[in-house]
């Protein structure tokens, strides 16, 4: 497997991101309507638009196998969203590669902090985030689901 990580730029890229975002949402078992998910899908790249945000896509030749997004919350704080890897590519390190690249992008953009949230049942994701220097933090937005864990990474010490 030879994977390339590319910035989503074309309509085709955003269509692939939309497909992966939908697959991600379907794995959760609840609606993301409280996050304005339908509007997010309709308006891609939306809040992920460059230069302050991005969507990264992982390609295995012609297969778009994973994605992750980063969007600004303020001038100094951003949020990692929608880290997702297709089932056939899980366990290959692709999720780590995407997460590392998005953290690198955040550092290049001089964000002081990256926030994210995940489900308490997503143990592998939490282990990945911790291994990248994220630590549990207080909720940073109103989420109606009780089993959410919030993480942050201080970029000024990276």
Short mmCIF file of C-alpha atoms in Angstrom, two decimals:
data_model
loop_
_atom_site.label_atom_id
_atom_site.label_comp_id
_atom_site.label_asym_id
_atom_site.label_seq_id
_atom_site.Cartn_x
_atom_site.Cartn_y
_atom_site.Cartn_z
CA UNK A 1 0.00 0.00 0.00
CA UNK A 2 1.43 3.34 -1.10
CA UNK A 3 -0.69 6.12 0.38
CA UNK A 4 -0.65 9.78 -0.56
CA UNK A 5 -2.15 12.46 1.64
CA UNK A 6 -3.48 15.41 -0.37
CA UNK A 7 -5.40 18.58 0.34
CA UNK A 8 -8.97 18.48 -0.94
CA UNK A 9 -9.14 21.14 -3.65
CA UNK A 10 -11.42 20.07 -6.50
CA UNK A 11 -15.14 19.36 -6.59
CA UNK A 12 -14.29 15.68 -6.97
CA UNK A 13 -12.16 15.88 -3.81
CA UNK A 14 -15.00 17.50 -1.89
CA UNK A 15 -17.40 14.84 -3.19
CA UNK A 16 -15.03 12.18 -1.80
CA UNK A 17 -14.80 14.04 1.50
CA UNK A 18 -18.61 14.28 1.64
CA UNK A 19 -18.91 10.52 1.05
CA UNK A 20 -16.41 9.77 3.83
CA UNK A 21 -18.04 12.29 6.20
CA UNK A 22 -21.38 10.52 5.64
CA UNK A 23 -19.82 7.09 6.23
CA UNK A 24 -18.25 8.44 9.41
CA UNK A 25 -21.58 9.83 10.63
CA UNK A 26 -23.34 6.52 9.91
CA UNK A 27 -20.93 4.71 12.25
CA UNK A 28 -21.89 6.90 15.21
CA UNK A 29 -25.40 5.62 15.78
CA UNK A 30 -26.90 9.09 16.30
CA UNK A 31 -27.61 12.17 14.23
CA UNK A 32 -25.13 15.02 13.94
CA UNK A 33 -27.92 17.51 13.24
CA UNK A 34 -26.98 19.45 16.40
CA UNK A 35 -23.66 20.23 14.67
CA UNK A 36 -25.32 21.49 11.48
CA UNK A 37 -24.02 18.40 9.67
CA UNK A 38 -26.38 18.60 6.66
CA UNK A 39 -25.36 22.21 6.06
CA UNK A 40 -21.69 21.25 6.47
CA UNK A 41 -22.06 18.56 3.80
CA UNK A 42 -23.92 20.87 1.45
CA UNK A 43 -21.38 23.69 1.72
CA UNK A 44 -18.02 21.87 1.62
CA UNK A 45 -15.36 23.09 2.06
CA UNK A 46 -17.25 25.63 4.21
CA UNK A 47 -15.50 26.15 7.55
CA UNK A 48 -12.69 23.85 6.40
CA UNK A 49 -11.73 26.25 3.58
CA UNK A 50 -8.18 27.39 3.12
CA UNK A 51 -6.18 29.26 4.13
CA UNK A 52 -7.21 28.78 7.79
CA UNK A 53 -8.64 25.27 7.48
CA UNK A 54 -8.37 22.22 5.27
CA UNK A 55 -9.59 18.74 4.48
CA UNK A 56 -6.97 16.07 3.91
CA UNK A 57 -7.72 12.96 1.87
CA UNK A 58 -5.74 9.72 1.97
CA UNK A 59 -5.40 7.97 -1.39
CA UNK A 60 -4.31 4.40 -2.07
CA UNK A 61 -3.84 4.75 -5.81
CA UNK A 62 -7.41 5.54 -6.99
CA UNK A 63 -9.15 4.69 -3.71
CA UNK A 64 -9.98 7.53 -1.34
CA UNK A 65 -9.47 5.63 1.91
CA UNK A 66 -9.63 8.26 4.64
CA UNK A 67 -10.05 11.87 5.61
CA UNK A 68 -9.65 14.44 8.33
CA UNK A 69 -10.57 18.10 8.56
CA UNK A 70 -9.36 21.12 10.47
CA UNK A 71 -11.34 24.31 10.94
CA UNK A 72 -10.66 27.51 12.85
CA UNK A 73 -12.63 28.27 16.00
CA UNK A 74 -10.78 31.56 16.55
CA UNK A 75 -7.56 33.16 15.37
CA UNK A 76 -5.53 30.96 17.72
CA UNK A 77 -7.67 27.83 18.23
CA UNK A 78 -8.72 25.23 15.69
CA UNK A 79 -10.67 21.99 15.75
CA UNK A 80 -9.82 18.61 14.25
CA UNK A 81 -12.96 16.97 12.83
CA UNK A 82 -14.12 13.92 10.92
CA UNK A 83 -11.05 11.68 11.20
CA UNK A 84 -12.25 8.60 9.37
CA UNK A 85 -10.59 5.61 7.72
CA UNK A 86 -12.41 3.13 5.51
CA UNK A 87 -12.82 -0.28 7.25
CA UNK A 88 -10.48 -2.08 4.81
CA UNK A 89 -7.68 0.36 5.74
CA UNK A 90 -8.01 0.31 9.52
CA UNK A 91 -5.03 -1.00 11.44
CA UNK A 92 -2.60 0.16 8.75
CA UNK A 93 -1.50 3.39 10.43
CA UNK A 94 -3.54 5.53 8.05
CA UNK A 95 -5.49 7.21 10.86
CA UNK A 96 -2.23 8.13 12.59
CA UNK A 97 -0.78 9.50 9.36
CA UNK A 98 -3.86 11.67 8.76
CA UNK A 99 -3.85 12.92 12.35
CA UNK A 100 -0.12 13.72 12.24
CA UNK A 101 -0.54 15.65 8.99
CA UNK A 102 -3.47 17.68 10.31
CA UNK A 103 -1.53 18.54 13.49
CA UNK A 104 1.37 19.61 11.28
CA UNK A 105 -1.00 21.83 9.28
CA UNK A 106 -2.26 23.38 12.52
CA UNK A 107 1.31 24.07 13.59
CA UNK A 108 2.15 25.65 10.23
CA UNK A 109 -0.88 27.92 10.60
CA UNK A 110 0.41 28.98 14.04
CA UNK A 111 -2.63 27.80 15.98
CA UNK A 112 -1.86 27.68 19.70
CA UNK A 113 -4.35 24.92 20.45
CA UNK A 114 -6.16 22.11 18.62
CA UNK A 115 -9.43 20.83 20.09
CA UNK A 116 -11.39 17.71 19.21
CA UNK A 117 -14.09 15.48 20.56
CA UNK A 118 -14.65 11.75 20.30
CA UNK A 119 -16.90 9.13 21.79
CA UNK A 120 -15.90 7.43 25.03
CA UNK A 121 -16.29 4.08 23.24
CA UNK A 122 -13.65 4.97 20.62
CA UNK A 123 -10.68 3.62 22.59
CA UNK A 124 -8.31 3.37 19.62
CA UNK A 125 -8.98 6.99 18.65
CA UNK A 126 -8.39 8.16 22.22
CA UNK A 127 -5.11 6.23 22.39
CA UNK A 128 -4.03 7.80 19.09
CA UNK A 129 -4.84 11.31 20.29
CA UNK A 130 -2.98 10.79 23.57
CA UNK A 131 0.06 9.46 21.70
CA UNK A 132 0.08 12.70 19.67
CA UNK A 133 0.14 14.86 22.80
CA UNK A 134 -3.57 15.52 23.25
CA UNK A 135 -5.03 15.42 26.73
CA UNK A 136 -8.60 15.36 28.06
CA UNK A 137 -10.15 18.77 28.61
CA UNK A 138 -13.45 20.41 29.45
CA UNK A 139 -16.27 20.56 26.87
CA UNK A 140 -15.75 23.43 24.47
CA UNK A 141 -19.22 23.38 22.91
CA UNK A 142 -22.71 22.23 23.79
CA UNK A 143 -23.04 18.56 22.85
CA UNK A 144 -26.26 16.75 23.82
CA UNK A 145 -24.57 13.34 23.95
CA UNK A 146 -23.26 12.31 27.38
CA UNK A 147 -20.59 9.87 26.18
CA UNK A 148 -18.32 12.44 24.51
CA UNK A 149 -14.71 13.00 25.54
CA UNK A 150 -13.00 16.28 24.70
CA UNK A 151 -9.29 16.64 23.95
CA UNK A 152 -6.88 19.47 23.37
CA UNK A 153 -3.29 19.80 22.26
CA UNK A 154 -1.21 22.80 23.25
CA UNK A 155 0.71 23.72 20.11
CA UNK A 156 3.01 26.26 21.75
CA UNK A 157 4.96 23.42 23.42
CA UNK A 158 5.10 21.15 20.37
#
